[in-house]
mmCIF file of C-alpha atoms in Angstrom:
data_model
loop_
_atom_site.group_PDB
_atom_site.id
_atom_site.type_symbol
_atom_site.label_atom_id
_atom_site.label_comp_id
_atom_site.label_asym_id
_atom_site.label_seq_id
_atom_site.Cartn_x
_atom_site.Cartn_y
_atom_site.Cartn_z
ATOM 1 C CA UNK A 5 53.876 167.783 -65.346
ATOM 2 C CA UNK A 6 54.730 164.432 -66.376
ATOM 3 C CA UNK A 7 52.209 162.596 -68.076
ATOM 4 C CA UNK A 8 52.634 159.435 -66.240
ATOM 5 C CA UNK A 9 54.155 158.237 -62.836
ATOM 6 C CA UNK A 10 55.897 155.204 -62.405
ATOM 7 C CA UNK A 11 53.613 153.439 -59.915
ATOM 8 C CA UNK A 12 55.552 152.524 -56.277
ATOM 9 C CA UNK A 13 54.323 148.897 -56.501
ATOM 10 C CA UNK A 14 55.995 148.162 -60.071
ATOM 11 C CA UNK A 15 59.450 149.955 -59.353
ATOM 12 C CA UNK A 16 60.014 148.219 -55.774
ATOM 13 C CA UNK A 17 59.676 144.361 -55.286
ATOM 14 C CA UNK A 18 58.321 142.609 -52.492
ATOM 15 C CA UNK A 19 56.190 145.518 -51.328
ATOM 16 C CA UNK A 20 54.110 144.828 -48.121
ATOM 17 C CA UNK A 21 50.484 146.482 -48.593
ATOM 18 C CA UNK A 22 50.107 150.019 -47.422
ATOM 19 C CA UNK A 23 48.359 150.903 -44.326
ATOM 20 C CA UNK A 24 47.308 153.762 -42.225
ATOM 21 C CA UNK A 25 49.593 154.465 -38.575
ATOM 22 C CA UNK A 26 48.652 155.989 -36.026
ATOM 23 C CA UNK A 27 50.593 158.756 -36.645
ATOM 24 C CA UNK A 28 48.178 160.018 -39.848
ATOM 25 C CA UNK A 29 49.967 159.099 -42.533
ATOM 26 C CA UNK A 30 49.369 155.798 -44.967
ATOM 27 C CA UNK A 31 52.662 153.793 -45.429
ATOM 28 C CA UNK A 32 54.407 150.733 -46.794
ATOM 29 C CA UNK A 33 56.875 149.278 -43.690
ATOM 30 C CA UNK A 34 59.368 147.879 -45.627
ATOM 31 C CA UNK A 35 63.037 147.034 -45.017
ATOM 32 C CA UNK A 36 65.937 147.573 -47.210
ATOM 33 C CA UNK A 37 65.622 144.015 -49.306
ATOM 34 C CA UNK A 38 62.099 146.171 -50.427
ATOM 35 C CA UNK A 39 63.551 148.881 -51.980
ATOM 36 C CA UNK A 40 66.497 148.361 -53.798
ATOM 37 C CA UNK A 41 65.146 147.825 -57.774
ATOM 38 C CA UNK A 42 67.629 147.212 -60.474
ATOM 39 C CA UNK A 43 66.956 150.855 -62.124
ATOM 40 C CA UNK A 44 66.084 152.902 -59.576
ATOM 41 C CA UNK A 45 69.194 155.690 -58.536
ATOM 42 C CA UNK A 46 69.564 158.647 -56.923
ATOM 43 C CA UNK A 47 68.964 158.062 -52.944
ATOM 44 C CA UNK A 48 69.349 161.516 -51.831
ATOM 45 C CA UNK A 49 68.487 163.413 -48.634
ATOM 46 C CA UNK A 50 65.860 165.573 -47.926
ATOM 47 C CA UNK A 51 67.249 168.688 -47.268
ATOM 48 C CA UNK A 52 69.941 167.865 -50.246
ATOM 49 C CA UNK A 53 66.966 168.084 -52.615
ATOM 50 C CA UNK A 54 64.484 171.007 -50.777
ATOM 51 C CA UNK A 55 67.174 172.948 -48.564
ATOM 52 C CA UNK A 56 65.766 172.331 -45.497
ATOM 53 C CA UNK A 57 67.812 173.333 -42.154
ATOM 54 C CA UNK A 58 67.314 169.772 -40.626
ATOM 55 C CA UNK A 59 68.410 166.355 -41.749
ATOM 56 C CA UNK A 60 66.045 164.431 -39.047
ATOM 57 C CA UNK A 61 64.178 164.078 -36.505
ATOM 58 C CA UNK A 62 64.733 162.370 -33.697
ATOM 59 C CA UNK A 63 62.208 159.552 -32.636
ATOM 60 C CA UNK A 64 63.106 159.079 -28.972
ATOM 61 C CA UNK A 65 63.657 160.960 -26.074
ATOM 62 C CA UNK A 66 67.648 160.114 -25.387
ATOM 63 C CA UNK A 67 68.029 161.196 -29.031
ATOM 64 C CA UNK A 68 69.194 158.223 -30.460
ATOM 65 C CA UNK A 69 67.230 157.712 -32.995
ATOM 66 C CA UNK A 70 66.675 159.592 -35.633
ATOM 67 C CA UNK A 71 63.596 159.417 -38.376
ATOM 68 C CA UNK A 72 65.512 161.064 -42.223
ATOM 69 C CA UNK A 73 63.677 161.643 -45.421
ATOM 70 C CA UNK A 74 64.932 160.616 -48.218
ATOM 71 C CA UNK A 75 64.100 161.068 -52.244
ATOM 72 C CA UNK A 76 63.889 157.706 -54.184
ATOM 73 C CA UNK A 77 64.670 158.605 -57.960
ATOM 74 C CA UNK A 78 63.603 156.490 -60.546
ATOM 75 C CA UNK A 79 63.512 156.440 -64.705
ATOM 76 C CA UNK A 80 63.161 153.014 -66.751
ATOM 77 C CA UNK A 81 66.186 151.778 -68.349
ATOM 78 C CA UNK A 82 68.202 154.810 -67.028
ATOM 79 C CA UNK A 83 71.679 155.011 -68.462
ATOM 80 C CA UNK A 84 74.123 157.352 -67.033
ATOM 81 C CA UNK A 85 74.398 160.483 -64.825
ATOM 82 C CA UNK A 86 74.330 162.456 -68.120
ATOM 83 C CA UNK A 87 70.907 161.023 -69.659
ATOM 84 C CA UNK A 88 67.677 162.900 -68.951
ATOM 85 C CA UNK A 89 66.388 163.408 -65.471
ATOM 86 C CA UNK A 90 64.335 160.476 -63.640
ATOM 87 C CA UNK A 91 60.601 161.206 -64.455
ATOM 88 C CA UNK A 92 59.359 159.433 -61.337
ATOM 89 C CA UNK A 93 60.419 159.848 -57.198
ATOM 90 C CA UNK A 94 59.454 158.520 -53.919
ATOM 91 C CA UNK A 95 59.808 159.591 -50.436
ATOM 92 C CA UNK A 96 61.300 157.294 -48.134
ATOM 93 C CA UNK A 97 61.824 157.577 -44.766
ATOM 94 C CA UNK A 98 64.824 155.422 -42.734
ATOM 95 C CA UNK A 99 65.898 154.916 -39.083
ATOM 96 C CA UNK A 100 69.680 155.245 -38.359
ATOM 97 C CA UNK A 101 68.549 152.245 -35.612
ATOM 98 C CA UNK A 102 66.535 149.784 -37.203
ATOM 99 C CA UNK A 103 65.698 148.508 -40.603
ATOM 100 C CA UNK A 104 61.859 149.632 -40.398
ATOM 101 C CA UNK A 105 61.411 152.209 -42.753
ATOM 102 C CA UNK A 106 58.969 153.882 -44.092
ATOM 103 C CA UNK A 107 57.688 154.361 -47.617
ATOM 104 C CA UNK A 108 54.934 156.647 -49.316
ATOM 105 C CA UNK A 109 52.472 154.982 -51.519
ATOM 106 C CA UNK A 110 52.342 158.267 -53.602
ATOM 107 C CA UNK A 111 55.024 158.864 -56.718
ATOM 108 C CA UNK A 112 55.645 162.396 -57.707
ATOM 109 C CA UNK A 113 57.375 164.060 -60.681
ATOM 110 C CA UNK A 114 58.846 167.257 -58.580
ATOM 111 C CA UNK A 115 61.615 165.944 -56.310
ATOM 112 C CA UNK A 116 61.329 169.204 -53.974
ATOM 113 C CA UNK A 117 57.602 167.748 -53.448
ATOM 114 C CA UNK A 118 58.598 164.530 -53.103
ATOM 115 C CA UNK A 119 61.648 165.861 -50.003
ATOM 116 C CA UNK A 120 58.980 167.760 -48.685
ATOM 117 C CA UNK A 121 56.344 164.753 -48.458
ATOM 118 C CA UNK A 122 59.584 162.668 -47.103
ATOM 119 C CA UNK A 123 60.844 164.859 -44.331
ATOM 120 C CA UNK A 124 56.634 165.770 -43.424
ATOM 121 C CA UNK A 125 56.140 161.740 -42.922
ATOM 122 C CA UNK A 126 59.528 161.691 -40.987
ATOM 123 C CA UNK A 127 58.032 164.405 -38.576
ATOM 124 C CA UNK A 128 54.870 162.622 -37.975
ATOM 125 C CA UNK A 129 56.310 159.187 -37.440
ATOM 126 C CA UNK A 130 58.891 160.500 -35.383
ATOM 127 C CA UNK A 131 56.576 162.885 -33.437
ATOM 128 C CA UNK A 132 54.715 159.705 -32.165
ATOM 129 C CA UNK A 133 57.400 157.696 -31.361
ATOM 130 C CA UNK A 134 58.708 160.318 -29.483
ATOM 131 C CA UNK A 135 55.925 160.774 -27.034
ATOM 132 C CA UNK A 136 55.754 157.056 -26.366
ATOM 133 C CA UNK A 137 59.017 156.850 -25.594
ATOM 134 C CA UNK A 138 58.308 159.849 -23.207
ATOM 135 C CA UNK A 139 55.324 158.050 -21.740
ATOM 136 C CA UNK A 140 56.983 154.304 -21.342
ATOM 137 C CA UNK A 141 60.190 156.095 -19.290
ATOM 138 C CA UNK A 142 57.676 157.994 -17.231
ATOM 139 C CA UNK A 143 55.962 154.786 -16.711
ATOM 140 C CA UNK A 144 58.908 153.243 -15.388
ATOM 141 C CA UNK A 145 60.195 156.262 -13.651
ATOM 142 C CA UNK A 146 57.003 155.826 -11.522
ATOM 143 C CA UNK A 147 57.007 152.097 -10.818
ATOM 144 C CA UNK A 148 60.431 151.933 -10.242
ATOM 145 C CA UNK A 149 60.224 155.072 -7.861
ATOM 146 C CA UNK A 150 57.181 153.149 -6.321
ATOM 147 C CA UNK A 151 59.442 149.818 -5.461
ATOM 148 C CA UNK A 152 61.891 151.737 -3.968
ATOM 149 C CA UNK A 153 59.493 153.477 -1.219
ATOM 150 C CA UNK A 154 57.451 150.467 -0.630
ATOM 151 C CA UNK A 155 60.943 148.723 -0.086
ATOM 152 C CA UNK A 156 62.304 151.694 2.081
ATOM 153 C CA UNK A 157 59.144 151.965 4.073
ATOM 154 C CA UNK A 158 59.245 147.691 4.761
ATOM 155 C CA UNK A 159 62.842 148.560 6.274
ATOM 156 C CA UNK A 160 61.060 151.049 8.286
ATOM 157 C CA UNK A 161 58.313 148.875 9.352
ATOM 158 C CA UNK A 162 60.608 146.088 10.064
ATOM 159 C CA UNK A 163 62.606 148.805 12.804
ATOM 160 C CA UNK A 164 58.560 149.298 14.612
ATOM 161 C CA UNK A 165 58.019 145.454 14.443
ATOM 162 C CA UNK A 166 61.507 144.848 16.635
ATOM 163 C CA UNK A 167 60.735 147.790 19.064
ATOM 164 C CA UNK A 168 57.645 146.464 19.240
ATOM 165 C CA UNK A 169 59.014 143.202 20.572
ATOM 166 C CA UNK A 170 62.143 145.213 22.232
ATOM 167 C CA UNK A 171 60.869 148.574 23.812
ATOM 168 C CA UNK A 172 64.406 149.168 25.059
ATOM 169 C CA UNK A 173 65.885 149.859 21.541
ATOM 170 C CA UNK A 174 63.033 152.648 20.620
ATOM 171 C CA UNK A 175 65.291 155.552 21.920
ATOM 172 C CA UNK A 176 68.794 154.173 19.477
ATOM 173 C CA UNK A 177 66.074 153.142 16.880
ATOM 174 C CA UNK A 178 63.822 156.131 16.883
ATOM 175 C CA UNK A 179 65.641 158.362 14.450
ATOM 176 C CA UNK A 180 66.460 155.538 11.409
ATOM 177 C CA UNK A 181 62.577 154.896 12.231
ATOM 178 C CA UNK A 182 61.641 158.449 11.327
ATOM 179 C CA UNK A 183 64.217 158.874 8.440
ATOM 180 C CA UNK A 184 62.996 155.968 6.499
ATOM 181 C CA UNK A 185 59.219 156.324 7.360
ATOM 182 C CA UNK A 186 59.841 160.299 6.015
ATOM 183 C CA UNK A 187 61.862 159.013 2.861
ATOM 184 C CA UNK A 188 59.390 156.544 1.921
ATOM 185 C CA UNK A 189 56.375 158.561 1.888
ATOM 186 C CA UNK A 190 58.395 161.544 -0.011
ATOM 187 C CA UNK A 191 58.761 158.592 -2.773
ATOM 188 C CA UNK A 192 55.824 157.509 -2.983
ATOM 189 C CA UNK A 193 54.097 161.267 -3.198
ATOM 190 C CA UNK A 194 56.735 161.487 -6.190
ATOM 191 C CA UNK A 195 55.612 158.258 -7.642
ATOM 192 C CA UNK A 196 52.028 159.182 -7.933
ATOM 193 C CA UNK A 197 53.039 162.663 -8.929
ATOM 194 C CA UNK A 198 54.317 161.111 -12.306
ATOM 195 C CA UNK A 199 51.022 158.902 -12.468
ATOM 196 C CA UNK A 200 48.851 162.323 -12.241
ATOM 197 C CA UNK A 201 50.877 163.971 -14.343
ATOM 198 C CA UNK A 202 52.001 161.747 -17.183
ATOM 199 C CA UNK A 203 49.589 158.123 -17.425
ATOM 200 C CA UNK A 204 47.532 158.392 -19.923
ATOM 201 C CA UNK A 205 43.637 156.936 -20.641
ATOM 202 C CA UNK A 206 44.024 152.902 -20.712
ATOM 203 C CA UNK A 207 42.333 151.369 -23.616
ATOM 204 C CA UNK A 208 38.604 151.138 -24.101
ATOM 205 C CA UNK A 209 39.595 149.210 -27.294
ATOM 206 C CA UNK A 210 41.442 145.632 -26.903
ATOM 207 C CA UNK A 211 44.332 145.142 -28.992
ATOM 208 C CA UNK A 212 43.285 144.142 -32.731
ATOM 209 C CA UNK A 213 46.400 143.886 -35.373
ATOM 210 C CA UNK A 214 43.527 144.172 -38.120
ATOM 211 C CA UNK A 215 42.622 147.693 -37.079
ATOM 212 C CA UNK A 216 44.829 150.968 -36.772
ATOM 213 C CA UNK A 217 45.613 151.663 -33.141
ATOM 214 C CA UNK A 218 45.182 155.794 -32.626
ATOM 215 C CA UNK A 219 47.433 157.719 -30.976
ATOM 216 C CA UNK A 220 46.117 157.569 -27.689
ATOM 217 C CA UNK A 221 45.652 154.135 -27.678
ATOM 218 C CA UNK A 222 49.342 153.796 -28.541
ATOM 219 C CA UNK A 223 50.230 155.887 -25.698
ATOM 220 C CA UNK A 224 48.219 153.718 -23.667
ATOM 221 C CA UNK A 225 50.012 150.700 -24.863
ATOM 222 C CA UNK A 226 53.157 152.655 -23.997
ATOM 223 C CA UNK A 227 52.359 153.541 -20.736
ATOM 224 C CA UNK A 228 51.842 149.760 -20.424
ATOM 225 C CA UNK A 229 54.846 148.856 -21.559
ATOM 226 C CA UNK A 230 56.972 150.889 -19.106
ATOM 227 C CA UNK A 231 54.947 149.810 -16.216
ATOM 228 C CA UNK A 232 55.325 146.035 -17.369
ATOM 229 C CA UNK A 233 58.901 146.608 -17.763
ATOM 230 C CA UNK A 234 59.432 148.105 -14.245
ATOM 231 C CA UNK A 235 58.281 145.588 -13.113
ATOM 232 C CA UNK A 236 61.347 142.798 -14.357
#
């Protein structure tokens, strides 16, 4: 083992401070400009370095996204490919989407342990933004599926307020009465379906940026966000 480790803070720049997410691990959010010191080399891939089966994970449900570990290796004043090995590494993780990634406050001197801690905090991260994305579309699944019944059963409502005012057309009118009435109420049963099934516990918490949302809470803020959005 080596006898010292490179600390994260003195071989990156600009480091914001570490803090705990809500999906259990303790993180630095940084952005490329972060991590890009003048000795630092070898950027390699998780499952280049451990020889994993899986190169990432993917953070949303359309599978867009996808969460990769990577290895940061690192050696003061290192020369070229030939010289000695890097004595310190880092896990990283990276979106293929955005420039929030994700690195570990820890350094390690085995680069298998530092893949493995990479592609574990990929999982996690990945994990959670996975079921909010599941929870925000099933949010708007069910308000939007909600706005089209109410609408559909206003059309029908607007047919009984003219035969209403115009007996003679309840015979013609009757059936498109009947169709939308039935179609209406079939959406809205599937609309609160989804809110049975799917809407999580709302907050008991509000909002604080000082404190660590959990996970529930951040599927509650999810769930918010969908139904907000619906709602446009």
């Amino acid at each position: 083992m080596q006898a010292t480790l490179t600390p994260v803070a003195e071989a990156f720049h600009e480091l914001p401070e570490a803090r705990p997410l809500p999906c259990g691990i303790t993180a630095h959010l940084v952005d490329p400009s972060h991590i890009e010191p003048a000795s630092a080399w070898r950027h390699v891939r998780h499952d280049k370095v451990s020889r994993a089966r899986h190169t990432g994970w993917y953070a949303d449900e359309g599978q867009f996204e996808i969460l990769t570990g990577f290895v940061y290796a690192f050696a003061e004043d290192a020369g070229d490919e030939d010289d000695d090995p890097p004595a310190t590494y880092y896990a990283l993780v990276e979106s293929n989407d955005t420039d929030c990634h994700y690195l570990d406050p820890d350094a390690y001197d085995d680069p298998v342990t530092a893949a493995h801690a990479a592609d574990r905090m990929a999982e996690l991260v990945a994990e959670l933004a996975r079921d909010c994305d599941g929870i925000r579309n099933r949010a708007i699944e069910a308000r939007s599926e909600l706005a089209e019944a109410n609408r559909v059963r206003r059309e029908a409502l607007a047919i009984l307020r003219h035969v209403r005012e115009c007996p003679a057309d309840a015979e013609s009118l009757g059936p498109a009465f009947a169709r939308l009435w039935r179609q209406g109420l079939a959406g809205r049963r599937r609309a609160f379906a989804i809110v049975e099934d799917h809407r999580p516990p709302p907050r008991t918490e509000p909002f604080d940026l000082a404190r660590t949302a959990t996970r529930d809470e951040c599927l509650a803020d999810a769930w918010r966000d969908g139904w907000d959005c619906a709602s446009d």
